[in-house]
Coordinates of N, CA and C in Angstrom, one line a residue:
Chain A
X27 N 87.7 80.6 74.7 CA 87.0 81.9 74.8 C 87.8 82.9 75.6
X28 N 88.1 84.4 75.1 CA 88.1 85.1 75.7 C 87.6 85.5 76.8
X29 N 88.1 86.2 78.2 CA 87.6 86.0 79.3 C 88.1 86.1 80.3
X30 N 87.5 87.0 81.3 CA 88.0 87.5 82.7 C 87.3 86.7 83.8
X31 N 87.2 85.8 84.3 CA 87.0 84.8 85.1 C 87.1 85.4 86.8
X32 N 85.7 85.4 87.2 CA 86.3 85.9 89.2 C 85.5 84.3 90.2
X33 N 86.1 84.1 90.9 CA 85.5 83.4 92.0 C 85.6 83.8 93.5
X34 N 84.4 83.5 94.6 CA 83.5 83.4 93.9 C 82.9 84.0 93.0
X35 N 81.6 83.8 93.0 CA 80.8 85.3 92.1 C 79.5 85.5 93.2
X36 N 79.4 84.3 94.6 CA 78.7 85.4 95.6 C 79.0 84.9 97.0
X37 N 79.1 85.6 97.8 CA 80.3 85.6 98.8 C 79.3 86.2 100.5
X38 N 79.3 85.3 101.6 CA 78.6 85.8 103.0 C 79.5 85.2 103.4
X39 N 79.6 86.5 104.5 CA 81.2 86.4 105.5 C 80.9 86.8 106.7
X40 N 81.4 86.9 107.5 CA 81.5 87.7 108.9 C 82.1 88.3 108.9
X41 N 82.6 89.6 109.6 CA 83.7 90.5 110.1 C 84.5 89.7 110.8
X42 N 85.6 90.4 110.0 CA 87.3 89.8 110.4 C 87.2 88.3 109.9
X43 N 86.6 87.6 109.2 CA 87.4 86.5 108.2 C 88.2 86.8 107.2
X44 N 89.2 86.5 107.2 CA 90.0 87.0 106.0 C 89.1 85.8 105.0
X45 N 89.6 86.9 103.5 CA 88.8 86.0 102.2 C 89.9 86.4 101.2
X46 N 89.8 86.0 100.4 CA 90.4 85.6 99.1 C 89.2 85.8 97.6
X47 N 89.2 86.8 96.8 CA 88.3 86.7 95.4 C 89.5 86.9 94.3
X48 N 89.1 85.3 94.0 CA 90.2 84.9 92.4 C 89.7 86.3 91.5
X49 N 90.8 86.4 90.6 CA 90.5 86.8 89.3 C 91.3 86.2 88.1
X50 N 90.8 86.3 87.3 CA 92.0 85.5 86.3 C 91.4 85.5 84.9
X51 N 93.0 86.2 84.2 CA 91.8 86.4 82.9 C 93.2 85.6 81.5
X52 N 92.3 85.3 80.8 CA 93.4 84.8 79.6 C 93.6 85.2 78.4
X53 N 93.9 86.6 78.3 CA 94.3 87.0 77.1 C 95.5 87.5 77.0
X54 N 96.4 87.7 77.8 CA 97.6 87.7 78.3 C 98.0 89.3 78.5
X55 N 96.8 89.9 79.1 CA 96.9 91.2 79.1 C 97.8 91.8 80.3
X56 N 98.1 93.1 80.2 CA 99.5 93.9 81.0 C 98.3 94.9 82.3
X57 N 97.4 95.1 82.0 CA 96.7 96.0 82.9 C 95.6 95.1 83.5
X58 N 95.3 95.1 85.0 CA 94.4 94.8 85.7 C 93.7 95.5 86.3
X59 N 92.9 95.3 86.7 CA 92.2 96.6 88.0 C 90.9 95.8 88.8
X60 N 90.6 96.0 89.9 CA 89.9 95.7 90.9 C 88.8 97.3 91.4
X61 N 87.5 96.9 91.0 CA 86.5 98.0 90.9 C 85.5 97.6 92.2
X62 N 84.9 98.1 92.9 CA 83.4 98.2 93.7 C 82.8 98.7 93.0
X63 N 81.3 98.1 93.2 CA 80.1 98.9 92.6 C 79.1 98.7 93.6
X64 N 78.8 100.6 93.8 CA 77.9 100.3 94.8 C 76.7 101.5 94.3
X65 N 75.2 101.5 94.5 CA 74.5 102.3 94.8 C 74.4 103.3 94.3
X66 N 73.9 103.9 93.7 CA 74.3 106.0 93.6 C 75.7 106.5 93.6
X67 N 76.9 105.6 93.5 CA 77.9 105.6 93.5 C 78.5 105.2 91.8
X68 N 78.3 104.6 91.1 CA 79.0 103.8 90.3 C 80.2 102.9 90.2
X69 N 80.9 102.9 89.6 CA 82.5 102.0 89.9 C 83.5 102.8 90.6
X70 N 84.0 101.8 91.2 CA 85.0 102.9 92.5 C 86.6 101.9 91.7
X71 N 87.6 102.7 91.7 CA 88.8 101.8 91.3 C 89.7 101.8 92.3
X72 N 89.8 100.4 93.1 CA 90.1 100.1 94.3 C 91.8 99.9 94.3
X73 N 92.0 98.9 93.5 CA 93.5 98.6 93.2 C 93.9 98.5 91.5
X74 N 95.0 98.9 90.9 CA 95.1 98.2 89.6 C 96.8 97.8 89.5
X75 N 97.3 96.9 88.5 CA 98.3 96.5 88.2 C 98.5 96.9 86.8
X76 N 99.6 97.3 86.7 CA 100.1 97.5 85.1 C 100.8 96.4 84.7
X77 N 101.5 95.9 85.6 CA 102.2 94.6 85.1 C 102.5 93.5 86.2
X78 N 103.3 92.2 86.0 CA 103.7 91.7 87.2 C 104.3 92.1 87.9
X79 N 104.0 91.9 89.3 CA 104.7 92.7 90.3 C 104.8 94.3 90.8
X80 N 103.9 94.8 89.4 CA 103.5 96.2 89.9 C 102.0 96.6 90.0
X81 N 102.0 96.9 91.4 CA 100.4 97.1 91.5 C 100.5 98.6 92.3
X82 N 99.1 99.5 92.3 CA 99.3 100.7 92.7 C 97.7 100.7 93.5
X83 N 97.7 101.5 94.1 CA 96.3 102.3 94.7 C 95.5 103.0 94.0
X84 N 94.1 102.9 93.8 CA 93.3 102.9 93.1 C 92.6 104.4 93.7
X85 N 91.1 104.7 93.9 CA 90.7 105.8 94.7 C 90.0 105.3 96.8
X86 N 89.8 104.0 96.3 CA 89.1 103.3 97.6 C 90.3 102.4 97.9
X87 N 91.2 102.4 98.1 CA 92.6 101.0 98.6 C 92.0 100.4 99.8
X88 N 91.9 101.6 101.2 CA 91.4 101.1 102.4 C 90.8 100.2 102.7
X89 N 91.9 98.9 103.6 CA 90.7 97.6 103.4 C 91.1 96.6 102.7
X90 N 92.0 96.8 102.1 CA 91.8 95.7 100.7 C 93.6 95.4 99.9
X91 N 94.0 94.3 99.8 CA 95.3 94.0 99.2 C 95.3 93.4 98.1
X92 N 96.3 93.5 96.9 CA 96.1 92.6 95.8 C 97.5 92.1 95.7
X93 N 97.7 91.6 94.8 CA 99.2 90.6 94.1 C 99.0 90.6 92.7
X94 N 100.2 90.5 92.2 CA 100.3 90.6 90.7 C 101.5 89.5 91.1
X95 N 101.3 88.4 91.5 CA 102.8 87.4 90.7 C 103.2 86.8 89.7
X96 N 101.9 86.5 88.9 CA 101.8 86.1 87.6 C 100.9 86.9 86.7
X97 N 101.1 87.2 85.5 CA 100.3 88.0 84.4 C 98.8 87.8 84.3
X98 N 98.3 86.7 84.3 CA 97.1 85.9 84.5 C 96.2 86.3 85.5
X99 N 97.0 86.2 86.7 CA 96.1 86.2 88.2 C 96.1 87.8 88.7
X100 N 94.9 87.9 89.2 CA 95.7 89.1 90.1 C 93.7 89.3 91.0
X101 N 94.5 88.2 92.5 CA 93.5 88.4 93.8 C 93.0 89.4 94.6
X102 N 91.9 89.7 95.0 CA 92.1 90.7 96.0 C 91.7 90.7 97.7
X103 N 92.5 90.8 98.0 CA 92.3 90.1 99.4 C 92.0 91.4 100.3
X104 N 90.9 90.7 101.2 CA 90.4 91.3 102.5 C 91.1 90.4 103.7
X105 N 91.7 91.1 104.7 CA 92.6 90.8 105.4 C 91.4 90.5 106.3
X106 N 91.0 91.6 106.8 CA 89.7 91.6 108.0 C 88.3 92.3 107.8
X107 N 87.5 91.7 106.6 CA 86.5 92.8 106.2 C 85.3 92.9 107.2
X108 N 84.8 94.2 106.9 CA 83.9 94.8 107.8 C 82.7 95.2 106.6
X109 N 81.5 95.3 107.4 CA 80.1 95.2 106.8 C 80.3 96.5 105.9
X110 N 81.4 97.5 105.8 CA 80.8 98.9 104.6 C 81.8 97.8 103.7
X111 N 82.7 96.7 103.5 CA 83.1 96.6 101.9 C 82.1 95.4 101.6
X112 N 80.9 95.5 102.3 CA 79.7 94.8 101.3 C 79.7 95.2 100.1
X113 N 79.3 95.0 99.2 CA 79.5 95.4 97.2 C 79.5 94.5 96.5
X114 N 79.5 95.0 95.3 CA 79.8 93.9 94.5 C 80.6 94.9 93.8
X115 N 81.6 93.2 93.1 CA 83.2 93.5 93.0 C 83.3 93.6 91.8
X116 N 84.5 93.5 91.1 CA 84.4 93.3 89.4 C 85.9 93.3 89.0
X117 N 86.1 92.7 88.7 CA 87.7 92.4 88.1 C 87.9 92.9 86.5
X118 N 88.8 93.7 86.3 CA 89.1 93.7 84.6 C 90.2 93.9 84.1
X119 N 90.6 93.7 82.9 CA 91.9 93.9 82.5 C 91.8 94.3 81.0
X120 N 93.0 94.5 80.7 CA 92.6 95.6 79.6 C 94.4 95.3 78.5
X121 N 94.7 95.4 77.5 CA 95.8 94.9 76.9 C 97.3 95.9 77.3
X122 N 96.9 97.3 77.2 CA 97.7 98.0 77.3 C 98.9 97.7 78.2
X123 N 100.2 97.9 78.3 CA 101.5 97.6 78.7 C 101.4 98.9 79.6
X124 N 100.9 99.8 78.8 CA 101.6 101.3 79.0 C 100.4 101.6 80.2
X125 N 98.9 102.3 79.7 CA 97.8 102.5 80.9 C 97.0 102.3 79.8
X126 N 95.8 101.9 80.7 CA 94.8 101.3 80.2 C 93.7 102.3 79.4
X127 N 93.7 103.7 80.4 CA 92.9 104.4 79.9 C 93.2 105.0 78.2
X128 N 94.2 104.6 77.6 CA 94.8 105.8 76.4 C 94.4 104.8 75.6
X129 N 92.8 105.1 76.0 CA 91.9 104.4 74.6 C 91.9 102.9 74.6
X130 N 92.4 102.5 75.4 CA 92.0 100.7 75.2 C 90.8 100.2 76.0
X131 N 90.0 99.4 75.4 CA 89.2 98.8 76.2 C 89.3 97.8 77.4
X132 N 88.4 98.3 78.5 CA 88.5 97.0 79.8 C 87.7 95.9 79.4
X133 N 88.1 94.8 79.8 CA 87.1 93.9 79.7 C 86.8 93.1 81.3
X134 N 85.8 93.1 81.7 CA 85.5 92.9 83.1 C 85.0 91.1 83.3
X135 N 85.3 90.9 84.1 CA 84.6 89.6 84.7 C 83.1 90.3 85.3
X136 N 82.4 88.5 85.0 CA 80.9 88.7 85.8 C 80.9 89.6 87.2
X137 N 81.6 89.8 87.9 CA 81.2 90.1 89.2 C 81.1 89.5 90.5
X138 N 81.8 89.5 91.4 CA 81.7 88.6 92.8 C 80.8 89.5 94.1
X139 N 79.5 89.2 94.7 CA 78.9 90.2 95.3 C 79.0 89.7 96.3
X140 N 79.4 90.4 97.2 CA 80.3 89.7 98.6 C 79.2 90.8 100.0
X141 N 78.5 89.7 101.0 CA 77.7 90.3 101.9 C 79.0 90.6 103.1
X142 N 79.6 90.5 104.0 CA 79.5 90.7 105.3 C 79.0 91.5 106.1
X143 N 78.8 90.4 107.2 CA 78.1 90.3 108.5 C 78.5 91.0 109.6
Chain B
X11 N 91.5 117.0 88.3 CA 90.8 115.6 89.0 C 90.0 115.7 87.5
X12 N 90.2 114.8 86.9 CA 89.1 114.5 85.8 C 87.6 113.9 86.9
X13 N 86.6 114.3 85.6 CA 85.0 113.5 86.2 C 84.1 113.8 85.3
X14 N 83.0 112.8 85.6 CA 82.1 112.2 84.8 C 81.0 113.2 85.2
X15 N 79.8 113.4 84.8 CA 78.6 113.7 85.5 C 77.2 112.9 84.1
X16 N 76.7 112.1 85.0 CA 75.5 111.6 84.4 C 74.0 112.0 84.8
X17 N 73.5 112.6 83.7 CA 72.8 113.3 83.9 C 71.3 112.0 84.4
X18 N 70.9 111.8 85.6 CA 69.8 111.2 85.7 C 70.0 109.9 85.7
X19 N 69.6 109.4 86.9 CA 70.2 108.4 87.4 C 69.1 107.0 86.7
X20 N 67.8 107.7 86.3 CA 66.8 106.4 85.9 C 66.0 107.1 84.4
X21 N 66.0 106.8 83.5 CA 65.5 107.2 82.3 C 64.4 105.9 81.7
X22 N 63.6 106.7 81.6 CA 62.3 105.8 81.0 C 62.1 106.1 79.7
X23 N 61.8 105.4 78.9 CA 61.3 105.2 77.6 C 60.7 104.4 77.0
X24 N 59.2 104.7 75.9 CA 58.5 103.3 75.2 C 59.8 102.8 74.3
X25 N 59.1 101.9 74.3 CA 59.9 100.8 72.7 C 59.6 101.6 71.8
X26 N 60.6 101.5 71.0 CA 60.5 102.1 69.4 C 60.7 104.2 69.7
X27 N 61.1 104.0 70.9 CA 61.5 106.0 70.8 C 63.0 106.1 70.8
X28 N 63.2 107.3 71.1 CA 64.5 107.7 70.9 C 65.5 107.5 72.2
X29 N 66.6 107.1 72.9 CA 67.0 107.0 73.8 C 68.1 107.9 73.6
X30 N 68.1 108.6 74.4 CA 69.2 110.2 75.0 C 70.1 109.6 77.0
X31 N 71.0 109.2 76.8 CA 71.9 109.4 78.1 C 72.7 110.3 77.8
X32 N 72.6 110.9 78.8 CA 73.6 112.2 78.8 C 74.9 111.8 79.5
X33 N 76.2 112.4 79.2 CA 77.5 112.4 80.3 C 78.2 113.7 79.7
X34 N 78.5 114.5 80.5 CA 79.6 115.4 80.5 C 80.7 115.1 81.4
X35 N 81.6 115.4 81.0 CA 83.0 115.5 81.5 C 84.0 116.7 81.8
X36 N 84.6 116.6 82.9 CA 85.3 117.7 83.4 C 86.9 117.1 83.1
X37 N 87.4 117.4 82.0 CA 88.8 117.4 82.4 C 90.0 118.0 81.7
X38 N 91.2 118.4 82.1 CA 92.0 119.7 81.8 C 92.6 119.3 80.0
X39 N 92.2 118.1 79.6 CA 93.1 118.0 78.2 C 91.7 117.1 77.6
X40 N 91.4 117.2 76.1 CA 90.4 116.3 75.6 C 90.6 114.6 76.2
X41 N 89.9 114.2 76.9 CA 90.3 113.1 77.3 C 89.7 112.0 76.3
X42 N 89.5 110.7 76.3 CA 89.0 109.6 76.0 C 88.0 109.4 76.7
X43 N 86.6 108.9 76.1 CA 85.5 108.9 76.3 C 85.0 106.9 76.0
X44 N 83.7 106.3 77.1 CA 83.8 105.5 77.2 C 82.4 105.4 77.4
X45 N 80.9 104.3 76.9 CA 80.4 104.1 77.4 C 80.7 102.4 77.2
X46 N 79.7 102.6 78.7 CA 79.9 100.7 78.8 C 78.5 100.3 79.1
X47 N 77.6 99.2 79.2 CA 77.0 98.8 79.5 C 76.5 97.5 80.6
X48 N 76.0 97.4 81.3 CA 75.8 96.3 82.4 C 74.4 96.0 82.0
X49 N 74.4 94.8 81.5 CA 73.0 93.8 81.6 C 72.7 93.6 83.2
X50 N 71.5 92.8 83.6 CA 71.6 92.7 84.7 C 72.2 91.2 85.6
X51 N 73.1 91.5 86.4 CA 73.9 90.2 86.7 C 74.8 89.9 85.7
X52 N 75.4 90.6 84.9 CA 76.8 90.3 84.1 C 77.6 91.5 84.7
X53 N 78.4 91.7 84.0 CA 80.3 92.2 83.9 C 79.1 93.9 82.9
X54 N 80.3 94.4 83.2 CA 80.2 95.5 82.0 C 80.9 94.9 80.6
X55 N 80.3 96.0 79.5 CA 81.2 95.3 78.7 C 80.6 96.9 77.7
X56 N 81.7 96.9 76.7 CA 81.6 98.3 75.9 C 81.2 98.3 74.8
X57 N 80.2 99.7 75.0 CA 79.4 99.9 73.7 C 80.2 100.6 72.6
X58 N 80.9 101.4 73.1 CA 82.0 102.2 72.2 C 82.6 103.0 72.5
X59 N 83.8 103.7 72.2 CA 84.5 104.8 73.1 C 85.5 105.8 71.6
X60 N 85.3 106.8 72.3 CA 86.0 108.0 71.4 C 88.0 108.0 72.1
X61 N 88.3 108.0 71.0 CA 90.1 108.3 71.2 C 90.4 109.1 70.7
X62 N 89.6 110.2 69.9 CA 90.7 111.4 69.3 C 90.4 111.1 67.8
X63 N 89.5 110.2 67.4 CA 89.5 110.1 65.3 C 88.2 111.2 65.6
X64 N 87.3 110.6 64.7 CA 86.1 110.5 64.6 C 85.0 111.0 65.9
X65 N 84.4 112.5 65.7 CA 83.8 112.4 66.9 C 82.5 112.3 67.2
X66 N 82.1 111.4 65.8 CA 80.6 110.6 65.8 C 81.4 109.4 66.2
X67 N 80.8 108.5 67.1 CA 81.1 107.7 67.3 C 80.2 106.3 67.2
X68 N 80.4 105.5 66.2 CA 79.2 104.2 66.4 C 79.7 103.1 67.1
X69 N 78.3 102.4 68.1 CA 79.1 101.2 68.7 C 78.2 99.9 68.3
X70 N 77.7 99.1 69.3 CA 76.8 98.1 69.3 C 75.3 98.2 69.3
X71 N 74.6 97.6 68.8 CA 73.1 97.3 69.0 C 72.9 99.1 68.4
X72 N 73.5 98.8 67.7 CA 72.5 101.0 66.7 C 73.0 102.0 68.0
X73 N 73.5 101.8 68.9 CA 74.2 103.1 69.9 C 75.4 103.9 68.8
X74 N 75.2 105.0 69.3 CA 76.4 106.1 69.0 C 76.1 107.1 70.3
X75 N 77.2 108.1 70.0 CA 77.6 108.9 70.9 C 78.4 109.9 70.1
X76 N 78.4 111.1 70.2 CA 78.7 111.9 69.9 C 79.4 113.3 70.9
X77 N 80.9 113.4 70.7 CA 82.1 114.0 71.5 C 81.9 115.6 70.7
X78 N 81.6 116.4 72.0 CA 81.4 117.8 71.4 C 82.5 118.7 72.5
X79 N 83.5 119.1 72.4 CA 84.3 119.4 73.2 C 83.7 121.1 73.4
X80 N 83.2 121.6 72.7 CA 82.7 122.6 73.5 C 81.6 122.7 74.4
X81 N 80.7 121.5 74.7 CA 79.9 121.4 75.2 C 80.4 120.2 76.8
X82 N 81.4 119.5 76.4 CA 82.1 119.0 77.2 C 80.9 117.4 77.5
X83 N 80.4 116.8 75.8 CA 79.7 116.4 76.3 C 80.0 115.0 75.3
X84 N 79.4 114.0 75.8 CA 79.6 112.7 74.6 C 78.4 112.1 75.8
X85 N 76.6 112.4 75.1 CA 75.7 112.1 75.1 C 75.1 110.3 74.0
X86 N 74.7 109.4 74.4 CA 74.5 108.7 74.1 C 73.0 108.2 73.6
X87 N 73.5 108.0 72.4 CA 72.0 107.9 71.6 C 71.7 106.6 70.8
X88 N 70.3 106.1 71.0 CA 69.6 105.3 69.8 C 68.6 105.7 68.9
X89 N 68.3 105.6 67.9 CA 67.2 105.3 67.7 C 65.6 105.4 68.0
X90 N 66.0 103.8 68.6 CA 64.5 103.4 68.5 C 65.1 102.3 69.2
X91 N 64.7 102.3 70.5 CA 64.7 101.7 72.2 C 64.0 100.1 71.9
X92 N 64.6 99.2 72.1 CA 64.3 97.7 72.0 C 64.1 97.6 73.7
X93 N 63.2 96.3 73.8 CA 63.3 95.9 75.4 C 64.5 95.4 75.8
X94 N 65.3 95.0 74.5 CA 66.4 94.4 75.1 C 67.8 95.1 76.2
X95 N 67.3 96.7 75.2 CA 68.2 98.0 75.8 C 68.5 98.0 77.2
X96 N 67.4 97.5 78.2 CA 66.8 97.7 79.6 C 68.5 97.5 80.1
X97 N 69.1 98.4 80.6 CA 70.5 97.8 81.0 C 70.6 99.3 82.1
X98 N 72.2 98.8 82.9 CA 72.5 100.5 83.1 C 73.6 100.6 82.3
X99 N 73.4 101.6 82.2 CA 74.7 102.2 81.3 C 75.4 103.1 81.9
X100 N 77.0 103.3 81.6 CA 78.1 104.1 82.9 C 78.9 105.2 81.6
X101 N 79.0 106.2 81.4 CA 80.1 106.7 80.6 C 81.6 106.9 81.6
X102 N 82.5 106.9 80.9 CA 83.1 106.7 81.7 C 84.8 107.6 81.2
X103 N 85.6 108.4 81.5 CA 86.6 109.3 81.4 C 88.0 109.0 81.4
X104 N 89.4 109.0 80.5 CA 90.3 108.7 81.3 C 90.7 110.1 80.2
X105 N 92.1 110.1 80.7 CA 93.1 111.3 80.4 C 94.6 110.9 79.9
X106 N 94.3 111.0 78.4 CA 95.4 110.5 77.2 C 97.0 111.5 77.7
X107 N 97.0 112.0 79.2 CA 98.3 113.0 78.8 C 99.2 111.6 79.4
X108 N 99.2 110.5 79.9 CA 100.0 109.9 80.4 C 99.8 109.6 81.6
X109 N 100.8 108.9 82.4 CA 100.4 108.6 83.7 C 99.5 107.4 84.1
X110 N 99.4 107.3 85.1 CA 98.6 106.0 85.8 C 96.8 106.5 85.6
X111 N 96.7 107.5 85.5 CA 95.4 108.3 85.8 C 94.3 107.1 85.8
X112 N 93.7 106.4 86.5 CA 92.4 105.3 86.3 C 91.3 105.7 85.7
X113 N 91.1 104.8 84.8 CA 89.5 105.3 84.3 C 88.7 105.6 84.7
X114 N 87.4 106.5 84.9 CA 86.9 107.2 86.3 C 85.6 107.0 85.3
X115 N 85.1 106.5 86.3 CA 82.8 106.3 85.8 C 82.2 106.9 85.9
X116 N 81.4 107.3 85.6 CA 80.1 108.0 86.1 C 79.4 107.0 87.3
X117 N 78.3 107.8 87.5 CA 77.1 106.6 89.1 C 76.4 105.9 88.1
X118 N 76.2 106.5 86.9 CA 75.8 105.2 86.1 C 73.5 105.8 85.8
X119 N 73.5 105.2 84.4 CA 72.2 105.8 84.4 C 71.5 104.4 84.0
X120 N 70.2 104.3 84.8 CA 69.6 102.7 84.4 C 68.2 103.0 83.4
X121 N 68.5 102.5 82.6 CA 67.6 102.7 81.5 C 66.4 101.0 81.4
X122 N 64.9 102.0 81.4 CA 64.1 101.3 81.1 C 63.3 101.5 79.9
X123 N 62.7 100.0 79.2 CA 62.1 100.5 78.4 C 60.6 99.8 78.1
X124 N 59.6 100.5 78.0 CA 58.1 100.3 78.7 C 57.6 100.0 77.3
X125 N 57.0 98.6 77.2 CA 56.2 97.7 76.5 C 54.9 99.0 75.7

């Protein structure tokens, strides 16, 4: 089955533990992206990758690191999070080589809703 | 700066009426148009999106939308509102001139629908 895959999918932490939320999708797509969703806000686009080993800043980066080493994966790590990147998260990826938005569709994983304390 | 604006953040309607979400968009070239939907506790996933054919646009479950570039609007419509509809729904904007430009959301409109 097709499918964007995140772990966890629900996450309590304390300030300043670093954490790790898998993403991993298998359809062997070229675009990733890493979204928050919060509140009266809607989706915020934190980090995305166009391909391996290229990843760029999204509109919210602050806080937050990813990796693109393999086509499949692509993590996003909190080095030292703090109680405002409480949210819930959302991983997607999308086929395009080129950019995701020129009409291709995202396909998102379930969502990982991450508390810290 | 491309953007979204959703009109109304909570929309009520009986079963069996008409369902209207509104989205307008601000941005300098006809962009690509997106709605998606979120059940509750899943992923988003898409109802249907405009690229430049056709600017009636049909998607899933009897949804369309319809891209009016003079009105700057791709408003989202059913029918006749099932309980199953009860979702939020996000339209959502990107900009076909090239570039990294990320797809940009709306805050998203949560649609209910009353027995």
């Amino acid at each position: 089955e097709a499918q964007v895959t995140q772990n966890p999918r629900y996450l309590i932490t304390v300030t300043g533990k670093k954490l790790t939320v898998t993403c991993s999708q298998n359809m062997n797509h070229e675009y990733m992206s890493w979204y928050r969703q919060d509140p009266g806000l809607g989706l915020r686009q934190i980090y995305y990758s166009m391909n391996v080993e290229v990843t760029d800043k999204g509109d919210v980066p602050e806080g937050y690191k990813v990796s693109r080493k393999e086509k499949r994966n692509f993590p996003l790590i909190l080095e030292s999070p703090s109680p405002n990147q409480t949210s819930l998260y959302f991983c997607a990826s999308s086929p395009s080589l080129s950019f995701s938005g020129r009409g291709e569709t995202q396909y998102f994983g379930p969502g990982t809703r991450l508390l810290v304390l | 700066a491309q953007s979204v604006t959703q009109l109304g953040s909570h929309v009520s309607v009986s079963e069996g009426a008409l369902v209207l979400l509104r989205c307008n968009y601000s941005s300098s070239v006809p962009p690509y148009l997106f709605w998606y939907v979120q059940y509750p506790n899943q992923g988003l996933q898409l109802l249907l999106k405009y690229t430049s054919a056709a600017t009636l646009v049909k998607g899933i479950n009897d949804f369309e939308a319809e891209f009016k570039k003079s009105e700057t609007s791709f408003h989202l419509t059913k029918p006749s509102a099932h309980m199953s509809d009860a979702a939020e729904y996000f339209c959502a904007v990107s900009d076909p001139g090239g570039g990294n430009t990320p797809l940009v959301f709306g805050k998203g409109t949560r649609l209910s629908v009353i027995a």
